[in-house]
Amino acid sequence: MRRTVDTRGWAAGILMVLPYTICFVLFSLIPILYGFRVSFYDWSLLGDKVFVGLGNYVQLFSDEEFRSNLLNTIVFTVISVPVIVVLGLLLAVLVNSIRKGQAVFRASVFLPYILSISVISSIWVIFLQPYSGLLNNLLKGIGIISKDIFWFANPQLAWLAIIMATAWWTVGFVFILYLAGLQDIPAAYYEAGQIEGASRWQSFWHITLPSLSKVTVLVIVLQTIASFKIFGQSKLITGGGPAGATKTVVFSIYENGFSTFQMGYASAISFVLMAVILVVSILQNVVLRRLDR
């Protein structure tokens, strides 16, 4: 009887995961393996397919434009991830302390996250326009600036615009994760802290942050992966400009794959990016979990 029950349980489990497994193999695993094969060829849609071995990878690391785009991506990740994580945590703590109308604030913070990148980019392009843009007029109105800022004409300002747009768009996801983590912290912890005379800052530092350590590890890893894959903001807000200063690694994949049709080279860039993300994610997990002990 036990064997019959175990067999039925295994059969039910297999049937439940089978649809996803089939879709994963057909639409993810097979294309990934095929793309890896393509990366060893001089594979052009407009010409012959010639096997070049590691030629694409060798060319990749001698490509100055790729190195520049990789550096842009790393700098964006290093700056944007802490900003988004800290901002999401602060918003979660603030909203969690509100007793009336909390649902309205939760929806307000999370709402941008459900919008598409094309909508987000259009909003920020209009928002940052010189002369007619809301931000320039607001800054002039309160006396911070006297002349309009051309956000997309300067590399540093263009990156600042992309970071602001990205933070506004994605902070809602981090906010929801932290808010869920905050609501799982037992109230008894804070009551014990009050009995011991702990201030709000001490309660936050010694109770809230340690209790959110696992959420923080998850948030940082997910946000780092997402930041390394940045493309839409760079493409739609700045167009990669000025003078290619805001191009990223995924931008290189797009240009080589869909502009010059060099599929082999684009595939090689894709797998190098995948390797970078994998290594960074593993190192982050190891370091953050050691700090959590």
mmCIF file of C-alpha atoms in Angstrom:
data_model
loop_
_atom_site.group_PDB
_atom_site.id
_atom_site.type_symbol
_atom_site.label_atom_id
_atom_site.label_comp_id
_atom_site.label_asym_id
_atom_site.label_seq_id
_atom_site.Cartn_x
_atom_site.Cartn_y
_atom_site.Cartn_z
ATOM 1 C CA MET A 1 0.000 0.000 0.000
ATOM 2 C CA ARG A 2 2.814 2.414 0.866
ATOM 3 C CA ARG A 3 4.544 1.704 -2.442
ATOM 4 C CA THR A 4 1.299 2.385 -4.297
ATOM 5 C CA VAL A 5 0.843 5.697 -2.467
ATOM 6 C CA ASP A 6 4.494 6.689 -3.102
ATOM 7 C CA THR A 7 4.179 5.804 -6.794
ATOM 8 C CA ARG A 8 1.029 7.869 -7.150
ATOM 9 C CA GLY A 9 2.699 10.760 -5.367
ATOM 10 C CA TRP A 10 5.708 10.675 -7.702
ATOM 11 C CA ALA A 11 3.417 10.407 -10.732
ATOM 12 C CA ALA A 12 1.348 13.403 -9.590
ATOM 13 C CA GLY A 13 4.507 15.436 -8.950
ATOM 14 C CA ILE A 14 5.935 14.602 -12.372
ATOM 15 C CA LEU A 15 2.677 15.536 -14.084
ATOM 16 C CA MET A 16 2.634 18.885 -12.255
ATOM 17 C CA VAL A 17 6.157 19.881 -13.292
ATOM 18 C CA LEU A 18 5.980 18.369 -16.772
ATOM 19 C CA PRO A 19 4.321 21.369 -18.550
ATOM 20 C CA TYR A 20 6.910 23.794 -17.175
ATOM 21 C CA THR A 21 9.764 21.380 -17.920
ATOM 22 C CA ILE A 22 8.657 20.981 -21.544
ATOM 23 C CA CYS A 23 8.355 24.764 -22.003
ATOM 24 C CA PHE A 24 11.733 25.336 -20.314
ATOM 25 C CA VAL A 25 13.481 22.807 -22.549
ATOM 26 C CA LEU A 26 11.844 24.039 -25.762
ATOM 27 C CA PHE A 27 11.999 27.794 -25.197
ATOM 28 C CA SER A 28 15.000 28.244 -22.870
ATOM 29 C CA LEU A 29 17.428 25.334 -22.725
ATOM 30 C CA ILE A 30 17.521 24.480 -26.450
ATOM 31 C CA PRO A 31 17.892 28.162 -27.542
ATOM 32 C CA ILE A 32 20.666 28.631 -24.952
ATOM 33 C CA LEU A 33 22.593 25.616 -26.224
ATOM 34 C CA TYR A 34 22.009 26.666 -29.835
ATOM 35 C CA GLY A 35 23.235 30.177 -29.043
ATOM 36 C CA PHE A 36 26.360 28.750 -27.417
ATOM 37 C CA ARG A 37 27.042 26.835 -30.632
ATOM 38 C CA VAL A 38 26.498 29.987 -32.703
ATOM 39 C CA SER A 39 29.119 31.840 -30.600
ATOM 40 C CA PHE A 40 31.861 29.656 -32.159
ATOM 41 C CA TYR A 41 30.963 30.741 -35.704
ATOM 42 C CA ASP A 42 31.337 33.807 -37.862
ATOM 43 C CA TRP A 43 27.561 33.620 -38.240
ATOM 44 C CA SER A 44 26.078 36.367 -40.337
ATOM 45 C CA LEU A 45 22.504 36.447 -41.584
ATOM 46 C CA LEU A 46 23.808 37.959 -44.810
ATOM 47 C CA GLY A 47 26.702 35.589 -45.465
ATOM 48 C CA ASP A 48 28.199 32.148 -44.901
ATOM 49 C CA LYS A 49 28.561 30.495 -41.521
ATOM 50 C CA VAL A 50 32.262 29.855 -40.835
ATOM 51 C CA PHE A 51 33.568 28.032 -37.767
ATOM 52 C CA VAL A 52 36.097 30.259 -35.966
ATOM 53 C CA GLY A 53 36.415 28.445 -32.632
ATOM 54 C CA LEU A 54 37.270 30.931 -29.884
ATOM 55 C CA GLY A 55 37.825 33.698 -32.420
ATOM 56 C CA ASN A 56 34.753 35.671 -31.339
ATOM 57 C CA TYR A 57 35.824 35.531 -27.696
ATOM 58 C CA VAL A 58 39.384 36.595 -28.528
ATOM 59 C CA GLN A 59 38.041 39.489 -30.585
ATOM 60 C CA LEU A 60 35.693 40.373 -27.753
ATOM 61 C CA PHE A 61 38.422 41.019 -25.204
ATOM 62 C CA SER A 62 40.397 43.139 -27.675
ATOM 63 C CA ASP A 63 37.321 45.201 -28.562
ATOM 64 C CA GLU A 64 37.685 48.637 -26.979
ATOM 65 C CA GLU A 65 33.997 49.439 -27.425
ATOM 66 C CA PHE A 66 32.974 46.268 -25.584
ATOM 67 C CA ARG A 67 35.337 47.053 -22.710
ATOM 68 C CA SER A 68 33.888 50.545 -22.486
ATOM 69 C CA ASN A 69 30.329 49.216 -22.495
ATOM 70 C CA LEU A 70 31.209 46.622 -19.847
ATOM 71 C CA LEU A 71 32.731 49.349 -17.662
ATOM 72 C CA ASN A 72 29.584 51.456 -18.126
ATOM 73 C CA THR A 73 27.460 48.504 -17.030
ATOM 74 C CA ILE A 74 29.610 47.802 -13.957
ATOM 75 C CA VAL A 75 29.602 51.457 -12.865
ATOM 76 C CA PHE A 76 25.831 51.667 -13.312
ATOM 77 C CA THR A 77 25.386 48.494 -11.245
ATOM 78 C CA VAL A 78 27.715 49.647 -8.464
ATOM 79 C CA ILE A 79 25.849 52.966 -8.146
ATOM 80 C CA SER A 80 22.245 51.946 -8.801
ATOM 81 C CA VAL A 81 22.009 48.803 -6.658
ATOM 82 C CA PRO A 82 22.840 50.477 -3.283
ATOM 83 C CA VAL A 83 20.582 53.429 -4.142
ATOM 84 C CA ILE A 84 17.602 51.230 -4.991
ATOM 85 C CA VAL A 85 18.125 48.844 -2.053
ATOM 86 C CA VAL A 86 18.492 51.627 0.540
ATOM 87 C CA LEU A 87 15.604 53.629 -0.914
ATOM 88 C CA GLY A 88 13.371 50.544 -0.955
ATOM 89 C CA LEU A 89 14.244 49.763 2.671
ATOM 90 C CA LEU A 90 13.589 53.324 3.855
ATOM 91 C CA LEU A 91 10.250 53.482 2.042
ATOM 92 C CA ALA A 92 9.236 50.118 3.494
ATOM 93 C CA VAL A 93 10.092 51.221 7.045
ATOM 94 C CA LEU A 94 8.227 54.500 6.542
ATOM 95 C CA VAL A 95 5.090 52.946 5.060
ATOM 96 C CA ASN A 96 5.089 50.133 7.615
ATOM 97 C CA SER A 97 4.910 52.727 10.388
ATOM 98 C CA ILE A 98 1.767 54.279 8.887
ATOM 99 C CA ARG A 99 -1.445 52.911 10.383
ATOM 100 C CA LYS A 100 -4.104 54.691 8.321
ATOM 101 C CA GLY A 101 -4.134 54.701 4.534
ATOM 102 C CA GLN A 102 -1.188 52.300 4.244
ATOM 103 C CA ALA A 103 -2.750 50.575 1.218
ATOM 104 C CA VAL A 104 -2.702 53.860 -0.717
ATOM 105 C CA PHE A 105 0.991 54.392 -0.030
ATOM 106 C CA ARG A 106 1.812 50.776 -0.914
ATOM 107 C CA ALA A 107 0.032 51.126 -4.248
ATOM 108 C CA SER A 108 1.674 54.497 -4.969
ATOM 109 C CA VAL A 109 5.197 53.141 -4.489
ATOM 110 C CA PHE A 110 4.594 49.868 -6.339
ATOM 111 C CA LEU A 111 2.576 51.295 -9.265
ATOM 112 C CA PRO A 112 5.551 52.320 -11.497
ATOM 113 C CA TYR A 113 6.899 48.757 -11.373
ATOM 114 C CA ILE A 114 3.915 47.392 -13.306
ATOM 115 C CA LEU A 115 4.512 49.802 -16.205
ATOM 116 C CA SER A 116 6.539 48.778 -19.250
ATOM 117 C CA ILE A 117 10.004 50.176 -19.887
ATOM 118 C CA SER A 118 8.747 52.065 -22.953
ATOM 119 C CA VAL A 119 6.182 53.914 -20.823
ATOM 120 C CA ILE A 120 8.737 54.634 -18.081
ATOM 121 C CA SER A 121 11.250 55.935 -20.625
ATOM 122 C CA SER A 122 8.688 58.181 -22.310
ATOM 123 C CA ILE A 123 7.693 59.665 -18.953
ATOM 124 C CA TRP A 124 11.276 60.475 -18.014
ATOM 125 C CA VAL A 125 12.212 61.846 -21.430
ATOM 126 C CA ILE A 126 9.318 64.311 -21.128
ATOM 127 C CA PHE A 127 10.097 64.962 -17.455
ATOM 128 C CA LEU A 128 13.756 65.863 -18.184
ATOM 129 C CA GLN A 129 13.282 67.951 -21.315
ATOM 130 C CA PRO A 130 14.964 71.381 -21.252
ATOM 131 C CA TYR A 131 12.663 74.435 -21.268
ATOM 132 C CA SER A 132 9.420 72.436 -21.098
ATOM 133 C CA GLY A 133 10.453 69.636 -18.710
ATOM 134 C CA LEU A 134 8.860 69.533 -15.265
ATOM 135 C CA LEU A 135 12.133 68.926 -13.388
ATOM 136 C CA ASN A 136 13.946 71.908 -14.902
ATOM 137 C CA ASN A 137 10.988 74.187 -14.246
ATOM 138 C CA LEU A 138 10.702 72.880 -10.683
ATOM 139 C CA LEU A 139 14.406 73.443 -9.965
ATOM 140 C CA LYS A 140 14.234 76.940 -11.442
ATOM 141 C CA GLY A 141 11.087 77.679 -9.470
ATOM 142 C CA ILE A 142 12.745 76.951 -6.124
ATOM 143 C CA GLY A 143 15.941 78.768 -7.116
ATOM 144 C CA ILE A 144 18.357 75.825 -7.328
ATOM 145 C CA ILE A 145 19.261 76.518 -10.977
ATOM 146 C CA SER A 146 19.038 79.622 -13.165
ATOM 147 C CA LYS A 147 19.494 77.935 -16.558
ATOM 148 C CA ASP A 148 17.941 74.800 -17.972
ATOM 149 C CA ILE A 149 19.914 71.584 -17.586
ATOM 150 C CA PHE A 150 20.440 69.541 -20.748
ATOM 151 C CA TRP A 151 20.310 66.131 -19.140
ATOM 152 C CA PHE A 152 21.044 64.135 -22.284
ATOM 153 C CA ALA A 153 23.961 66.250 -23.569
ATOM 154 C CA ASN A 154 26.407 65.360 -20.791
ATOM 155 C CA PRO A 155 27.550 61.760 -20.084
ATOM 156 C CA GLN A 156 27.400 62.123 -16.295
ATOM 157 C CA LEU A 157 23.985 63.779 -16.354
ATOM 158 C CA ALA A 158 22.714 61.218 -18.868
ATOM 159 C CA TRP A 159 23.721 58.391 -16.523
ATOM 160 C CA LEU A 160 22.149 60.255 -13.616
ATOM 161 C CA ALA A 161 18.914 60.451 -15.610
ATOM 162 C CA ILE A 162 19.035 56.698 -16.305
ATOM 163 C CA ILE A 163 19.701 55.923 -12.622
ATOM 164 C CA MET A 164 16.808 58.139 -11.494
ATOM 165 C CA ALA A 165 14.444 56.537 -13.982
ATOM 166 C CA THR A 166 15.581 53.035 -13.017
ATOM 167 C CA ALA A 167 15.232 53.732 -9.297
ATOM 168 C CA TRP A 168 11.728 55.165 -9.724
ATOM 169 C CA TRP A 169 10.730 52.183 -11.862
ATOM 170 C CA THR A 170 12.172 49.298 -9.828
ATOM 171 C CA VAL A 171 12.166 50.502 -6.221
ATOM 172 C CA GLY A 172 8.585 49.246 -5.844
ATOM 173 C CA PHE A 173 9.745 45.634 -6.182
ATOM 174 C CA VAL A 174 12.392 46.059 -3.465
ATOM 175 C CA PHE A 175 9.892 47.965 -1.342
ATOM 176 C CA ILE A 176 7.348 45.112 -1.436
ATOM 177 C CA LEU A 177 9.948 42.509 -0.466
ATOM 178 C CA TYR A 178 11.160 44.584 2.466
ATOM 179 C CA LEU A 179 7.611 45.426 3.539
ATOM 180 C CA ALA A 180 6.736 41.727 3.646
ATOM 181 C CA GLY A 181 9.898 41.073 5.656
ATOM 182 C CA LEU A 182 9.072 43.856 8.121
ATOM 183 C CA GLN A 183 5.596 42.491 8.722
ATOM 184 C CA ASP A 184 7.080 39.065 9.543
ATOM 185 C CA ILE A 185 9.202 40.445 12.412
ATOM 186 C CA PRO A 186 7.497 39.543 15.720
ATOM 187 C CA ALA A 187 6.299 42.576 17.690
ATOM 188 C CA ALA A 188 7.733 40.949 20.819
ATOM 189 C CA TYR A 189 11.246 41.812 19.603
ATOM 190 C CA TYR A 190 10.475 45.536 19.650
ATOM 191 C CA GLU A 191 8.632 45.266 22.965
ATOM 192 C CA ALA A 192 11.681 43.622 24.516
ATOM 193 C CA GLY A 193 13.850 46.396 23.099
ATOM 194 C CA GLN A 194 11.607 49.073 24.611
ATOM 195 C CA ILE A 195 11.780 47.375 27.992
ATOM 196 C CA GLU A 196 15.594 47.487 27.748
ATOM 197 C CA GLY A 197 15.418 51.188 26.877
ATOM 198 C CA ALA A 198 16.423 50.909 23.215
ATOM 199 C CA SER A 199 15.881 53.989 21.063
ATOM 200 C CA ARG A 200 14.238 53.838 17.633
ATOM 201 C CA TRP A 201 17.610 53.916 15.943
ATOM 202 C CA GLN A 202 18.920 51.116 18.162
ATOM 203 C CA SER A 203 15.811 49.039 17.473
ATOM 204 C CA PHE A 204 16.276 49.581 13.745
ATOM 205 C CA TRP A 205 19.986 48.737 13.829
ATOM 206 C CA HIS A 206 19.862 45.754 16.188
ATOM 207 C CA ILE A 207 16.407 44.286 15.460
ATOM 208 C CA THR A 208 15.100 45.392 12.061
ATOM 209 C CA LEU A 209 18.253 45.072 9.963
ATOM 210 C CA PRO A 210 19.354 41.647 11.329
ATOM 211 C CA SER A 211 15.814 40.319 10.886
ATOM 212 C CA LEU A 212 15.851 41.461 7.248
ATOM 213 C CA SER A 213 19.259 39.976 6.431
ATOM 214 C CA LYS A 214 17.902 37.164 4.244
ATOM 215 C CA VAL A 215 15.633 39.569 2.389
ATOM 216 C CA THR A 216 18.603 41.892 1.859
ATOM 217 C CA VAL A 217 20.707 39.091 0.356
ATOM 218 C CA LEU A 218 17.878 38.208 -2.028
ATOM 219 C CA VAL A 219 17.239 41.833 -2.983
ATOM 220 C CA ILE A 220 20.898 42.654 -3.658
ATOM 221 C CA VAL A 221 21.450 39.559 -5.827
ATOM 222 C CA LEU A 222 18.257 40.073 -7.845
ATOM 223 C CA GLN A 223 18.896 43.785 -8.290
ATOM 224 C CA THR A 224 22.493 43.196 -9.367
ATOM 225 C CA ILE A 225 21.408 40.706 -12.021
ATOM 226 C CA ALA A 226 18.748 43.136 -13.272
ATOM 227 C CA SER A 227 21.243 46.032 -13.381
ATOM 228 C CA PHE A 228 23.774 44.050 -15.402
ATOM 229 C CA LYS A 229 21.031 43.416 -17.964
ATOM 230 C CA ILE A 230 20.138 47.105 -18.405
ATOM 231 C CA PHE A 231 19.170 47.961 -21.963
ATOM 232 C CA GLY A 232 15.755 49.582 -22.305
ATOM 233 C CA GLN A 233 16.601 52.736 -20.363
ATOM 234 C CA SER A 234 19.831 53.262 -22.281
ATOM 235 C CA LYS A 235 18.165 52.631 -25.626
ATOM 236 C CA LEU A 236 14.937 54.573 -25.117
ATOM 237 C CA ILE A 237 16.003 57.463 -22.869
ATOM 238 C CA THR A 238 19.431 58.416 -24.228
ATOM 239 C CA GLY A 239 19.768 56.258 -27.358
ATOM 240 C CA GLY A 240 23.200 55.227 -26.076
ATOM 241 C CA GLY A 241 24.413 58.808 -26.247
ATOM 242 C CA PRO A 242 25.921 61.232 -25.960
ATOM 243 C CA ALA A 243 28.587 59.767 -28.273
ATOM 244 C CA GLY A 244 27.990 56.222 -27.007
ATOM 245 C CA ALA A 245 28.656 57.169 -23.370
ATOM 246 C CA THR A 246 25.573 55.333 -22.058
ATOM 247 C CA LYS A 247 25.878 52.138 -24.073
ATOM 248 C CA THR A 248 25.870 48.894 -22.080
ATOM 249 C CA VAL A 249 26.786 45.256 -22.689
ATOM 250 C CA VAL A 250 23.242 44.351 -23.734
ATOM 251 C CA PHE A 251 23.335 47.368 -26.048
ATOM 252 C CA SER A 252 26.377 45.748 -27.709
ATOM 253 C CA ILE A 253 24.444 42.497 -28.098
ATOM 254 C CA TYR A 254 21.567 44.367 -29.709
ATOM 255 C CA GLU A 255 23.758 46.316 -32.108
ATOM 256 C CA ASN A 256 25.826 43.326 -33.217
ATOM 257 C CA GLY A 257 22.857 40.997 -33.465
ATOM 258 C CA PHE A 258 20.195 43.209 -35.009
ATOM 259 C CA SER A 259 22.081 46.080 -36.644
ATOM 260 C CA THR A 260 25.146 44.431 -38.202
ATOM 261 C CA PHE A 261 23.677 40.884 -38.055
ATOM 262 C CA GLN A 262 26.843 39.396 -36.564
ATOM 263 C CA MET A 263 25.040 36.653 -34.674
ATOM 264 C CA GLY A 264 28.186 34.766 -33.661
ATOM 265 C CA TYR A 265 29.801 37.815 -32.102
ATOM 266 C CA ALA A 266 26.549 38.835 -30.387
ATOM 267 C CA SER A 267 26.194 35.325 -28.956
ATOM 268 C CA ALA A 268 29.743 35.456 -27.602
ATOM 269 C CA ILE A 269 28.977 38.741 -25.829
ATOM 270 C CA SER A 270 25.818 37.174 -24.382
ATOM 271 C CA PHE A 271 27.683 34.259 -22.842
ATOM 272 C CA VAL A 272 30.438 36.461 -21.462
ATOM 273 C CA LEU A 273 27.748 38.588 -19.820
ATOM 274 C CA MET A 274 26.103 35.454 -18.438
ATOM 275 C CA ALA A 275 29.443 34.335 -16.981
ATOM 276 C CA VAL A 276 30.038 37.750 -15.379
ATOM 277 C CA ILE A 277 26.565 37.765 -13.812
ATOM 278 C CA LEU A 278 27.018 34.197 -12.566
ATOM 279 C CA VAL A 279 30.392 34.937 -10.952
ATOM 280 C CA VAL A 280 29.179 38.186 -9.362
ATOM 281 C CA SER A 281 26.016 36.511 -8.017
ATOM 282 C CA ILE A 282 27.977 33.638 -6.479
ATOM 283 C CA LEU A 283 30.500 35.994 -4.865
ATOM 284 C CA GLN A 284 27.708 38.195 -3.518
ATOM 285 C CA ASN A 285 25.939 35.196 -2.020
ATOM 286 C CA VAL A 286 29.122 33.949 -0.338
ATOM 287 C CA VAL A 287 30.148 37.351 1.032
ATOM 288 C CA LEU A 288 26.681 38.400 2.201
ATOM 289 C CA ARG A 289 25.972 35.076 3.902
ATOM 290 C CA ARG A 290 29.316 35.220 5.729
ATOM 291 C CA LEU A 291 28.533 38.745 6.922
ATOM 292 C CA ASP A 292 25.125 37.500 8.074
ATOM 293 C CA ARG A 293 26.651 34.964 10.469
#
